[in-house]
Amino acid sequence: MKSNKKSALKENDGIPQPESISTSSLQKIVAKRKVQPSVNELISGILQHDKIALSRAITLIESTNPEHFEKANEIINGCLPYANQSVRIGITGVPGVGKSTFIEAFGTYLTSIGKKVAVLAVDPSSTISHGSILGDKTRMEELVKDENAFIRPSASGETLGGVARKTRETIILCEAAGFDTIIIETVGVGQSETAVHSMVDFFLLLKIAGAGDELQGIKRGIMEMADTIVINKADGDNVAKAKLAKTEFNRALHLFPAKNSGWIPKVTTCSAYEKTGIDSVWNIIAEYLELVKNNDYFNAKRQNQNQYWMLETINEQLKNHFYTNPSIASSLENYKTQVATNQISPFAAAQELLKKYFE
Amino acid sequence: MKSNKKSALKENDGIPQPESISTSSLQKIVAKRKVQPSVNELISGILQHDKIALSRAITLIESTNPEHFEKANEIINGCLPYANQSVRIGITGVPGVGKSTFIEAFGTYLTSIGKKVAVLAVDPSSTISHGSILGDKTRMEELVKDENAFIRPSASGETLGGVARKTRETIILCEAAGFDTIIIETVGVGQSETAVHSMVDFFLLLKIAGAGDELQGIKRGIMEMADTIVINKADGDNVAKAKLAKTEFNRALHLFPAKNSGWIPKVTTCSAYEKTGIDSVWNIIAEYLELVKNNDYFNAKRQNQNQYWMLETINEQLKNHFYTNPSIASSLENYKTQVATNQISPFAAAQELLKKYFE
């Protein structure tokens, strides 16, 4: 069972996952890895929409080997001119709302109308839980076999910043590989929704009706980020409850200030299990895209996101460099205690640490 | 008229302020400043509850002179053992809700029940507007003459971080000077509420009824930070409207998740003008304090806030040091453009800039 300690979300724990990789698959992968393709081979493979080249390039992005880091950067910059022709959709929802089933149904619908769909994830807890999100591809049986779909579990990493960066870079490669619809899933651990929100064009919050008070257990700010709220499991006895929840959420959404996009968030119901209402989810997204492409919010937002990611990376690296400095690392805890117990002011403590660092 | 461009708040602009300092006062101040007291004199003055010593020490905190910076740090550390015996109350509300009148009535009530009240402000716009918040002390006629009150306008500064730091340090001095109730006002420009929220024990959101839809125009996250919402101007024809607003806000507050403090935010009405309902505001705060002192949330929160401020200061200084580096400053805009137009990936751009910096 995955630890949910860092999450402010209140709904049920997820279902424990079986091991996701079979031994025979593993052997095949290892065998294939023995021949390391060059950067140029990988780039041209990606541009020819080769999923194996794509997977290998993503593995370089996810690697902690500094040599791979250089290669990954070259591949990303090689793919960049061919990227960006896509819509990026963020999907969040706590465990139990049927996220995998929804993505299976939604992704399959999208490929049926001619889209090429890549499904990625941002799950900073995956180091501990061994990649529970999307790790169990058996829950996406149809989509995983779909020629026009590509599924990749979350990168693992110590920090959300690191995991998010890797996913952000993976988006570029997927787009260059011809995927025009990028779905990025997150389970909502820590600040992962904020990270996902800052890399997508459209943000979808998946909920279910009838889990007690509909509006409880929503993490701060998530409802405000949502461009649409989709109430899943609107099937059988649940249909009436889902409709009621729709009304509730519609009212709640009106409490928030208007979005800069000019878009008014919409609430809809669906059943991923019965595959009903999935088309209306896409219709909402299409309507959104028409609005924001016309008012140029779409481009402006992407440009801002790019700059935001540059600055975020800088800020993260500056902090890493500081906090991993041996002299800082060895004295930080001591300063923290002194500050907590008012033996030194927070500012004086900061000054002393900075002095150590810049010396 | 103050520019509200950075604010997401939607209510009326504030009332333009007259110059806050009279020529004769200025001459007195200048005359007094001629003799510069020593650090130890200032510390012992503060500990003897001398308001003039307090004011001078705050001036050192606010100074941009590096020599004063050292002195200020010594004074703060000298005062630190005598600080922290207080309740710190943050008050926010958009211009037009009667914040000054409320603080006047609330502060006067507090001194009438034996409290010693310091009123500070965080207003990063004050550089432009010449310190509109609290600058006009004539709006707090009674309080400014009150022996047991101390009013200090917002420090000015380029950044919110700088302004907030100065106010945070000023709190320590005010507490050492015997003030047991610290009120910190903010008008809600940019992220100033977040900054204030992270330095107070209790956060009060001041609103009025009947300004259109009660729930519109509330900046993201502010309602979630509020420990109480006080609806001001509940007088005359407004009483019924204020009661209705109270019901609305109560309902809205229930949409948010429970607070870590275990506190359930309360809504109340008052008339700062008629001085009615002011005692119930204090009663709510007293009730809150009893709860959080018993469950030890009060101390835990203050310790966290201290550590937060240390880390914030470090992070801010690291960024300052980077972005003011001449080589970075000269090439940053160019990289921003390249990143926005997808000529280089955000991560590659960040790496190049960091390489320049660490060389």
XYZ file of C-alpha atoms in Angstrom:
718
model
C 0.000 0.000 0.000
C 1.359 3.342 -1.067
C 2.036 5.898 1.668
C -0.177 8.918 1.322
C 1.440 10.856 4.149
C 2.404 13.818 2.029
C -1.020 14.208 0.482
C -3.751 16.507 1.736
C -6.270 14.482 -0.189
C -8.762 12.610 1.845
C -10.207 9.844 -0.285
C -9.422 6.154 -0.217
C -5.997 4.676 -0.696
C -5.275 3.190 -4.071
C -5.296 -0.466 -4.797
C -1.958 -2.275 -4.346
C -0.219 -2.924 -7.615
C 1.278 -6.156 -8.877
C 4.801 -6.066 -10.288
C 4.538 -4.368 -13.645
C 7.356 -5.914 -15.602
C 7.430 -9.573 -16.473
C 10.717 -11.456 -16.456
C 10.537 -12.309 -20.126
C 9.927 -8.665 -21.101
C 12.849 -7.666 -18.952
C 15.160 -10.068 -20.773
C 14.067 -8.695 -24.125
C 14.661 -5.146 -22.953
C 18.110 -5.933 -21.626
C 19.035 -7.684 -24.866
C 17.936 -4.689 -26.917
C 19.805 -2.275 -24.700
C 23.126 -3.882 -25.448
C 23.491 -1.948 -28.673
C 23.529 1.736 -27.764
C 22.262 3.868 -30.641
C 23.840 7.271 -31.216
C 22.180 10.587 -30.507
C 21.537 11.164 -34.196
C 20.073 7.708 -34.633
C 17.723 8.337 -31.754
C 16.648 11.743 -33.061
C 15.964 10.414 -36.552
C 14.160 7.417 -35.036
C 11.927 9.726 -33.031
C 11.202 11.904 -36.043
C 10.231 8.718 -37.924
C 7.750 8.017 -35.116
C 9.668 4.972 -33.885
C 8.403 4.141 -30.398
C 11.511 2.157 -29.486
C 13.788 5.103 -30.248
C 11.412 7.298 -28.257
C 11.548 4.959 -25.262
C 15.319 4.800 -25.343
C 15.657 8.563 -25.545
C 13.310 8.926 -22.572
C 15.473 6.472 -20.658
C 18.417 8.815 -21.258
C 16.383 11.722 -19.906
C 15.557 9.712 -16.812
C 19.102 8.505 -16.260
C 21.223 9.905 -13.462
C 24.428 9.190 -15.381
C 26.037 12.582 -16.290
C 27.085 11.224 -19.691
C 23.452 10.451 -20.500
C 22.524 13.914 -19.346
C 24.577 15.485 -22.166
C 23.091 13.106 -24.716
C 19.566 13.751 -23.489
C 20.068 17.507 -23.899
C 21.266 17.024 -27.481
C 18.263 14.865 -28.314
C 15.828 17.343 -26.769
C 17.309 20.237 -28.701
C 17.260 18.136 -31.870
C 13.582 17.368 -31.354
C 12.558 20.856 -30.294
C 11.872 22.250 -33.798
C 9.419 19.389 -34.381
C 7.690 19.585 -31.018
C 4.833 21.763 -29.767
C 2.204 20.647 -32.306
C -0.056 19.126 -29.721
C -2.535 19.626 -26.952
C -1.265 18.813 -23.482
C -3.894 17.671 -21.020
C -3.278 17.284 -17.293
C -5.449 14.802 -15.413
C -5.602 14.568 -11.649
C -7.810 12.732 -9.209
C -7.249 10.899 -5.961
C -6.866 7.110 -5.903
C -10.249 5.466 -6.202
C -11.811 7.760 -8.787
C -10.885 5.373 -11.587
C -8.130 7.353 -13.223
C -6.584 4.423 -15.106
C -9.958 3.257 -16.403
C -10.782 6.805 -17.444
C -7.496 7.263 -19.282
C -7.998 3.893 -20.984
C -11.466 4.909 -22.182
C -10.496 8.476 -23.018
C -7.278 7.503 -24.799
C -9.029 4.804 -26.808
C -11.731 7.280 -27.794
C -9.073 9.761 -28.904
C -7.253 7.262 -31.095
C -10.619 6.217 -32.572
C -11.110 9.785 -33.811
C -7.621 9.861 -35.317
C -5.505 11.265 -32.520
C -2.098 9.971 -31.530
C -1.994 9.786 -27.751
C 0.971 9.742 -25.352
C 0.240 9.109 -21.684
C 2.849 10.278 -19.169
C 2.766 10.711 -15.425
C 4.233 12.862 -12.680
C 4.380 10.843 -9.512
C 7.182 11.881 -7.153
C 6.187 9.043 -4.811
C 7.063 6.468 -7.442
C 10.547 5.947 -6.025
C 8.938 4.447 -2.966
C 5.922 2.822 -4.577
C 7.886 1.583 -7.591
C 5.877 3.633 -10.023
C 2.350 2.765 -9.089
C 0.860 5.237 -11.536
C 0.682 3.705 -14.965
C 3.063 1.058 -13.719
C 0.279 -1.422 -13.997
C -0.342 -1.262 -17.685
C -2.740 -4.192 -17.418
C -5.319 -1.643 -16.330
C -4.959 -0.042 -19.734
C -5.175 -3.232 -21.728
C -6.637 -1.725 -24.865
C -4.605 1.448 -24.921
C -1.289 -0.295 -24.377
C -1.853 -2.383 -27.495
C -3.045 0.606 -29.505
C -0.725 1.470 -32.400
C -1.507 5.153 -31.928
C -0.879 5.277 -28.223
C 2.285 5.425 -26.120
C 2.273 4.906 -22.370
C 5.194 5.695 -20.121
C 5.142 5.421 -16.316
C 6.378 8.282 -14.160
C 10.083 8.923 -13.950
C 11.381 8.305 -10.481
C 13.432 10.793 -8.570
C 14.203 12.224 -5.208
C 12.371 15.490 -5.740
C 9.195 16.612 -7.461
C 11.330 19.153 -9.312
C 13.436 16.399 -10.819
C 10.497 14.185 -11.743
C 8.616 17.115 -13.255
C 11.619 18.206 -15.298
C 11.982 14.729 -16.782
C 8.316 14.583 -17.726
C 8.482 18.065 -19.200
C 11.374 17.016 -21.411
C 9.632 13.773 -22.330
C 6.690 15.800 -23.658
C 9.013 17.398 -26.220
C 10.209 14.010 -27.447
C 6.677 12.585 -27.644
C 5.524 15.560 -29.688
C 8.474 15.213 -32.041
C 7.506 11.533 -32.376
C 4.147 12.602 -33.786
C 1.918 12.369 -30.725
C -0.596 15.209 -30.939
C -2.400 14.587 -27.674
C -0.290 14.369 -24.550
C -2.001 13.237 -21.377
C -0.129 13.831 -18.141
C -1.499 12.080 -15.132
C -0.762 12.872 -11.498
C -2.061 11.409 -8.293
C -1.773 14.640 -6.352
C 1.065 13.974 -3.967
C 2.621 17.124 -2.531
C 2.696 19.870 -5.122
C 2.569 17.588 -8.126
C -0.656 19.091 -9.509
C 0.933 22.515 -9.584
C 3.877 21.066 -11.487
C 1.570 19.340 -13.963
C -0.641 22.406 -14.277
C 2.403 24.426 -15.310
C 3.189 22.084 -18.210
C -0.254 21.553 -19.740
C -2.733 23.520 -21.825
C -5.808 22.090 -20.143
C -6.314 20.718 -16.654
C -8.913 18.058 -15.887
C -9.985 17.113 -12.379
C -11.526 13.655 -12.108
C -13.974 13.061 -9.264
C -16.655 10.601 -8.273
C -20.021 11.266 -6.733
C -21.299 9.826 -3.513
C -18.011 9.622 -1.656
C -19.448 11.565 1.267
C -19.364 15.308 0.888
C -18.429 16.017 -2.744
C -16.475 19.072 -1.920
C -14.425 17.821 0.970
C -11.002 16.424 0.470
C -10.117 18.666 -2.419
C -6.643 19.972 -1.981
C -6.162 23.697 -1.779
C -6.140 25.304 -5.114
C -6.904 22.246 -7.218
C -10.461 23.251 -8.015
C -9.161 26.635 -9.073
C -6.739 25.054 -11.506
C -9.377 22.850 -13.114
C -10.611 23.741 -16.612
C -13.120 20.953 -16.301
C -14.339 18.668 -13.547
C -15.336 15.223 -14.790
C -17.467 13.132 -12.460
C -16.668 9.521 -13.212
C -18.630 6.371 -12.353
C -21.892 7.950 -13.464
C -23.398 4.537 -14.081
C -26.059 2.295 -12.511
C -27.308 3.598 -9.184
C -24.753 6.357 -9.295
C -26.290 8.380 -12.135
C -28.537 10.500 -9.917
C -25.756 11.115 -7.402
C -23.394 12.131 -10.194
C -25.918 14.656 -11.492
C -26.285 16.114 -8.022
C -22.512 16.324 -7.690
C -22.407 18.125 -11.037
C -24.734 20.809 -9.679
C -22.669 21.122 -6.491
C -19.402 21.485 -8.371
C -20.902 23.948 -10.803
C -21.940 26.126 -7.893
C -18.540 25.766 -6.236
C -16.698 26.709 -9.439
C -18.593 29.963 -9.555
C -16.995 31.006 -6.295
C -13.653 31.367 -8.000
C -12.506 34.407 -9.939
C -12.642 34.385 -13.734
C -9.701 32.743 -15.467
C -7.240 34.717 -17.557
C -8.040 32.440 -20.468
C -11.595 33.775 -20.583
C -12.733 30.175 -20.165
C -15.553 29.256 -17.809
C -14.773 25.820 -16.303
C -17.338 23.148 -17.115
C -18.554 20.149 -15.161
C -19.575 16.932 -16.879
C -20.317 13.327 -15.942
C -19.105 10.108 -17.542
C -18.709 6.411 -16.988
C -15.284 5.205 -17.992
C -16.453 1.683 -17.258
C -19.483 1.884 -19.566
C -17.656 4.254 -21.935
C -20.420 6.851 -21.807
C -19.889 10.589 -21.731
C -16.279 10.266 -22.878
C -16.980 12.165 -26.088
C -18.378 15.128 -24.149
C -15.107 15.372 -22.221
C -13.275 15.734 -25.518
C -15.890 18.197 -26.788
C -15.242 20.416 -23.785
C -11.508 20.334 -24.485
C -12.088 21.084 -28.172
C -14.302 24.031 -27.238
C -11.610 25.293 -24.884
C -8.950 24.983 -27.572
C -11.020 26.936 -30.044
C -11.439 29.761 -27.548
C -7.812 30.001 -26.454
C -6.351 29.576 -29.919
C -8.535 32.413 -31.138
C -7.745 34.770 -28.291
C -4.053 33.755 -28.435
C -4.070 32.681 -24.806
C -2.841 29.260 -25.927
C 0.441 30.565 -27.328
C 0.963 33.122 -24.612
C 0.520 30.462 -21.949
C 3.014 28.116 -23.588
C 5.588 30.878 -23.900
C 5.099 31.728 -20.238
C 5.380 28.088 -19.292
C 8.670 27.785 -21.151
C 10.112 30.797 -19.365
C 8.707 29.582 -16.071
C 10.471 26.237 -16.536
C 13.750 27.909 -17.328
C 13.559 30.043 -14.193
C 12.323 27.143 -12.072
C 15.246 25.010 -13.212
C 17.683 27.777 -12.374
C 16.162 28.326 -8.950
C 16.095 24.636 -8.198
C 19.733 24.196 -9.214
C 20.833 27.205 -7.182
C 19.163 25.712 -4.121
C 20.593 22.250 -4.802
C 24.047 23.718 -5.125
C 23.648 25.529 -1.824
C 22.047 22.803 0.253
C 24.374 20.058 -0.981
C 27.439 22.158 -0.127
C 29.173 20.053 2.577
C 29.776 23.009 4.882
C 26.107 24.077 4.647
C 24.719 20.566 4.942
C 26.708 19.950 8.119
C 25.531 23.084 9.918
C 21.984 23.561 8.607
C 20.218 21.361 11.144
C 21.926 23.153 13.983
C 20.774 26.527 12.631
C 17.267 25.185 12.154
C 17.094 24.218 15.803
C 18.520 27.544 16.941
C 16.013 29.394 14.801
C 13.057 27.312 15.994
C 13.985 27.969 19.616
C 14.598 31.693 19.077
C 18.303 31.573 19.889
C 19.054 33.393 16.653
C 16.817 35.335 14.303
C 15.906 33.637 11.007
C 17.645 36.443 9.118
C 20.852 36.380 11.092
C 20.994 32.597 10.653
C 20.444 32.956 6.904
C 23.209 35.568 6.688
C 25.681 33.341 8.525
C 24.925 30.386 6.267
C 25.189 32.503 3.117
C 28.515 33.890 4.314
C 29.848 30.341 4.725
C 28.596 29.463 1.250
C 29.998 32.401 -0.666
C 33.378 32.064 1.067
C -4.696 57.015 -7.184
C -2.703 53.905 -6.427
C -2.123 51.444 -9.252
C -3.774 48.114 -8.578
C -2.361 46.437 -11.648
C -0.655 43.652 -9.753
C -3.687 42.811 -7.664
C -6.298 40.233 -8.538
C -8.696 41.917 -6.173
C -11.710 43.449 -7.768
C -13.129 46.042 -5.390
C -12.839 49.796 -5.514
C -9.603 51.688 -5.548
C -8.556 53.257 -2.286
C -8.954 56.876 -1.476
C -5.978 59.039 -2.426
C -3.852 59.909 0.552
C -2.623 63.341 1.652
C 1.083 63.713 2.482
C 1.567 61.947 5.755
C 4.368 63.885 7.395
C 4.009 67.517 8.399
C 6.948 69.879 7.993
C 7.143 70.608 11.687
C 7.225 66.942 12.606
C 9.934 66.430 10.038
C 12.089 69.115 11.608
C 11.701 67.537 15.041
C 12.620 64.140 13.682
C 15.700 65.465 11.919
C 16.829 67.284 15.076
C 16.468 64.134 17.150
C 18.318 62.030 14.630
C 21.430 64.119 14.946
C 22.584 62.206 18.010
C 22.989 58.552 16.982
C 22.477 56.256 19.953
C 24.574 53.081 20.215
C 23.280 49.570 19.639
C 23.273 48.874 23.371
C 21.444 52.102 24.126
C 18.786 51.159 21.605
C 18.414 47.639 22.983
C 18.085 48.824 26.544
C 15.699 51.560 25.407
C 13.506 48.988 23.691
C 13.535 46.699 26.719
C 12.462 49.710 28.802
C 9.511 50.094 26.407
C 10.785 53.375 25.000
C 8.913 54.070 21.769
C 11.544 56.461 20.451
C 14.288 53.854 20.795
C 11.967 51.365 19.105
C 11.329 53.722 16.195
C 15.010 54.387 15.704
C 15.870 50.720 15.749
C 13.176 50.053 13.149
C 14.683 52.800 11.020
C 17.974 50.888 11.114
C 16.158 47.730 9.987
C 14.609 49.646 7.109
C 17.831 51.343 6.071
C 19.694 50.277 2.944
C 23.013 51.410 4.397
C 25.197 48.270 4.955
C 26.540 49.722 8.189
C 23.001 49.979 9.549
C 22.391 46.426 8.454
C 25.017 45.125 10.907
C 23.637 47.270 13.707
C 20.093 46.148 13.009
C 21.141 42.497 13.216
C 22.791 43.101 16.591
C 19.691 44.815 17.925
C 17.410 42.051 16.705
C 19.536 39.354 18.300
C 19.688 41.418 21.499
C 15.902 41.695 21.560
C 15.207 38.096 20.567
C 15.245 36.583 24.084
C 12.545 39.086 25.113
C 10.367 38.668 22.040
C 7.690 36.128 21.156
C 5.360 36.861 24.112
C 2.546 38.071 21.915
C -0.252 37.257 19.543
C 0.377 38.260 15.938
C -2.732 39.048 13.933
C -2.736 39.536 10.162
C -5.484 41.704 8.692
C -6.231 41.947 5.008
C -9.002 43.492 2.974
C -9.233 45.391 -0.274
C -9.350 49.204 -0.288
C -12.837 50.361 0.561
C -13.669 47.863 3.282
C -12.659 50.328 5.980
C -9.445 48.724 7.121
C -8.036 51.812 8.834
C -11.311 52.501 10.649
C -11.479 48.886 11.717
C -7.916 48.862 13.029
C -8.603 52.108 14.858
C -11.693 50.631 16.557
C -10.126 47.221 17.131
C -6.848 48.604 18.455
C -8.628 51.036 20.765
C -10.791 48.205 22.068
C -7.685 46.102 22.701
C -5.903 48.816 24.675
C -9.133 49.370 26.657
C -8.924 45.772 27.858
C -5.277 46.167 28.850
C -3.440 45.083 25.712
C -0.420 46.829 24.264
C -0.921 47.069 20.528
C 1.610 47.529 17.718
C 0.260 48.086 14.211
C 2.590 47.303 11.307
C 2.021 46.881 7.582
C 3.339 44.970 4.589
C 2.758 47.033 1.499
C 5.255 46.428 -1.280
C 3.529 49.104 -3.364
C 4.463 51.771 -0.840
C 7.558 52.759 -2.795
C 5.276 54.014 -5.524
C 2.347 55.212 -3.468
C 4.551 56.728 -0.762
C 3.280 54.408 1.897
C -0.430 54.748 1.565
C -1.164 52.076 4.148
C -1.059 53.569 7.588
C 0.739 56.504 6.093
C -2.260 58.601 6.876
C -2.301 58.310 10.606
C -5.061 60.874 10.797
C -7.418 58.021 10.032
C -6.358 56.442 13.296
C -6.694 59.566 15.407
C -7.424 57.840 18.666
C -5.025 54.974 18.334
C -2.101 57.157 17.337
C -2.437 59.124 20.575
C -2.898 56.006 22.679
C -0.065 55.447 25.166
C -0.430 51.682 24.712
C -0.352 51.674 20.928
C 2.435 51.987 18.395
C 1.787 52.510 14.698
C 4.407 52.132 12.012
C 3.769 52.439 8.261
C 5.051 49.800 5.876
C 8.733 49.704 5.101
C 9.389 50.522 1.490
C 11.429 48.336 -0.794
C 11.859 47.035 -4.266
C 10.587 43.558 -3.515
C 7.905 42.004 -1.383
C 10.612 39.776 0.078
C 12.526 42.792 1.316
C 9.487 44.559 2.712
C 8.279 41.378 4.410
C 11.682 40.709 5.951
C 11.782 44.180 7.453
C 8.304 43.796 8.930
C 9.170 40.353 10.263
C 12.186 41.790 12.063
C 10.179 44.750 13.321
C 7.777 42.332 15.023
C 10.652 41.051 17.159
C 11.549 44.553 18.298
C 7.929 45.471 19.045
C 7.512 42.362 21.160
C 10.709 43.100 23.074
C 9.317 46.602 23.642
C 6.391 45.070 25.502
C 3.728 45.004 22.817
C 1.666 41.867 23.330
C -0.676 42.261 20.384
C 0.886 42.772 16.972
C -1.419 43.686 14.122
C -0.001 43.376 10.618
C -2.020 44.956 7.885
C -1.754 44.296 4.172
C -3.702 45.585 1.216
C -3.236 42.431 -0.821
C -0.938 43.499 -3.633
C 0.802 40.584 -5.313
C 1.638 37.875 -2.855
C 1.645 40.092 0.208
C -1.093 38.163 2.023
C 0.937 34.995 1.759
C 3.903 36.811 3.241
C 1.790 38.189 6.078
C 0.087 34.840 6.634
C 3.487 33.255 7.148
C 4.388 35.661 9.955
C 1.175 35.704 12.013
C -0.669 33.403 14.390
C -4.129 34.408 13.220
C -5.347 35.727 9.880
C -8.371 38.011 9.596
C -10.074 38.812 6.299
C -12.093 42.039 6.356
C -14.995 42.306 3.916
C -18.102 44.375 3.389
C -21.541 43.272 2.358
C -23.448 44.537 -0.628
C -20.526 45.199 -2.944
C -22.067 43.051 -5.651
C -21.490 39.335 -5.368
C -19.934 38.781 -1.954
C -17.732 35.983 -3.113
C -16.349 37.494 -6.261
C -13.145 39.397 -6.242
C -11.519 37.285 -3.581
C -8.010 36.494 -4.567
C -7.019 32.884 -4.937
C -6.263 31.274 -1.666
C -7.123 34.203 0.589
C -10.356 32.729 1.878
C -8.486 29.537 2.644
C -5.955 31.406 4.732
C -8.593 33.221 6.803
C -9.152 32.139 10.402
C -12.035 34.567 10.540
C -13.957 36.676 8.074
C -15.211 39.942 9.533
C -17.918 41.745 7.611
C -17.499 45.420 8.335
C -19.980 48.291 7.858
C -22.792 46.252 9.394
C -24.629 49.416 10.305
C -27.761 51.317 9.233
C -29.330 49.882 6.086
C -26.439 47.472 5.751
C -27.243 45.247 8.732
C -29.489 42.858 6.808
C -27.063 42.645 3.890
C -24.191 41.941 6.271
C -26.138 39.105 7.861
C -26.826 37.627 4.443
C -23.153 37.925 3.546
C -22.299 36.153 6.781
C -24.440 33.179 5.710
C -22.839 33.166 2.253
C -19.321 33.240 3.622
C -20.092 30.578 6.172
C -21.244 28.318 3.397
C -18.236 29.124 1.270
C -15.818 28.426 4.131
C -17.225 24.934 4.448
C -15.991 24.152 0.963
C -12.426 24.227 2.156
C -10.615 21.352 3.838
C -10.172 21.339 7.605
C -7.246 23.350 8.911
C -4.239 21.708 10.536
C -4.890 23.838 13.592
C -8.178 22.042 14.186
C -9.819 25.467 14.045
C -13.060 26.004 12.170
C -13.002 29.519 10.667
C -15.740 31.811 11.929
C -17.635 34.627 10.242
C -18.805 37.661 12.190
C -20.163 41.132 11.454
C -19.167 44.462 12.949
C -19.362 48.187 12.457
C -15.995 49.818 12.964
C -17.732 53.174 12.528
C -20.325 52.540 15.249
C -17.861 50.423 17.242
C -20.238 47.496 17.461
C -19.235 43.852 17.202
C -15.569 44.656 17.814
C -15.519 42.653 21.041
C -16.777 39.561 19.244
C -13.840 39.775 16.842
C -11.484 39.649 19.810
C -13.527 36.848 21.404
C -13.057 34.745 18.281
C -9.295 35.338 18.403
C -9.205 34.495 22.126
C -11.116 31.288 21.460
C -8.679 30.408 18.682
C -5.704 31.071 20.945
C -7.093 28.839 23.666
C -7.499 26.005 21.178
C -4.074 26.265 19.541
C -2.179 26.853 22.771
C -3.758 23.735 24.240
C -3.085 21.530 21.226
C 0.412 23.049 20.848
C -0.295 24.135 17.284
C 0.625 27.691 18.308
C 4.226 26.838 19.167
C 4.679 24.383 16.348
C 3.465 26.977 13.841
C 5.844 29.630 15.163
C 8.780 27.255 15.004
C 7.878 26.345 11.439
C 7.497 30.010 10.548
C 10.976 30.758 11.913
C 12.522 27.986 9.850
C 10.489 29.014 6.840
C 11.815 32.553 7.088
C 15.385 31.374 7.371
C 15.034 29.227 4.241
C 13.090 31.935 2.399
C 15.825 34.448 3.132
C 18.478 32.052 1.883
C 16.548 31.267 -1.292
C 15.850 34.912 -1.977
C 19.498 35.869 -1.509
C 20.685 33.032 -3.731
C 18.387 34.242 -6.482
C 19.399 37.866 -5.990
C 23.036 36.906 -6.203
C 22.403 35.012 -9.443
C 20.141 37.473 -11.227
C 22.219 40.526 -10.319
C 25.378 38.868 -11.653
C 26.374 41.139 -14.586
C 27.028 38.279 -16.985
C 23.642 36.688 -16.195
C 21.747 39.957 -16.263
C 23.138 40.793 -19.713
C 22.139 37.497 -21.334
C 18.948 36.549 -19.494
C 16.529 38.412 -21.756
C 18.042 36.823 -24.825
C 17.588 33.360 -23.320
C 14.021 34.193 -22.319
C 13.201 35.046 -25.903
C 14.881 31.921 -27.255
C 12.999 29.780 -24.773
C 9.648 31.417 -25.494
C 10.093 30.818 -29.213
C 11.299 27.210 -28.788
C 14.790 27.843 -30.135
C 16.260 26.208 -27.055
C 14.696 24.025 -24.408
C 14.054 25.658 -21.020
C 16.429 23.167 -19.392
C 19.267 23.633 -21.824
C 18.938 27.412 -21.408
C 19.008 27.056 -17.635
C 22.112 24.861 -17.836
C 23.929 27.387 -20.018
C 23.109 30.244 -17.672
C 24.138 28.246 -14.606
C 27.411 27.318 -16.284
C 28.147 31.017 -16.892
C 27.317 31.784 -13.261
C 29.412 29.084 -11.594
C 32.397 29.885 -13.811
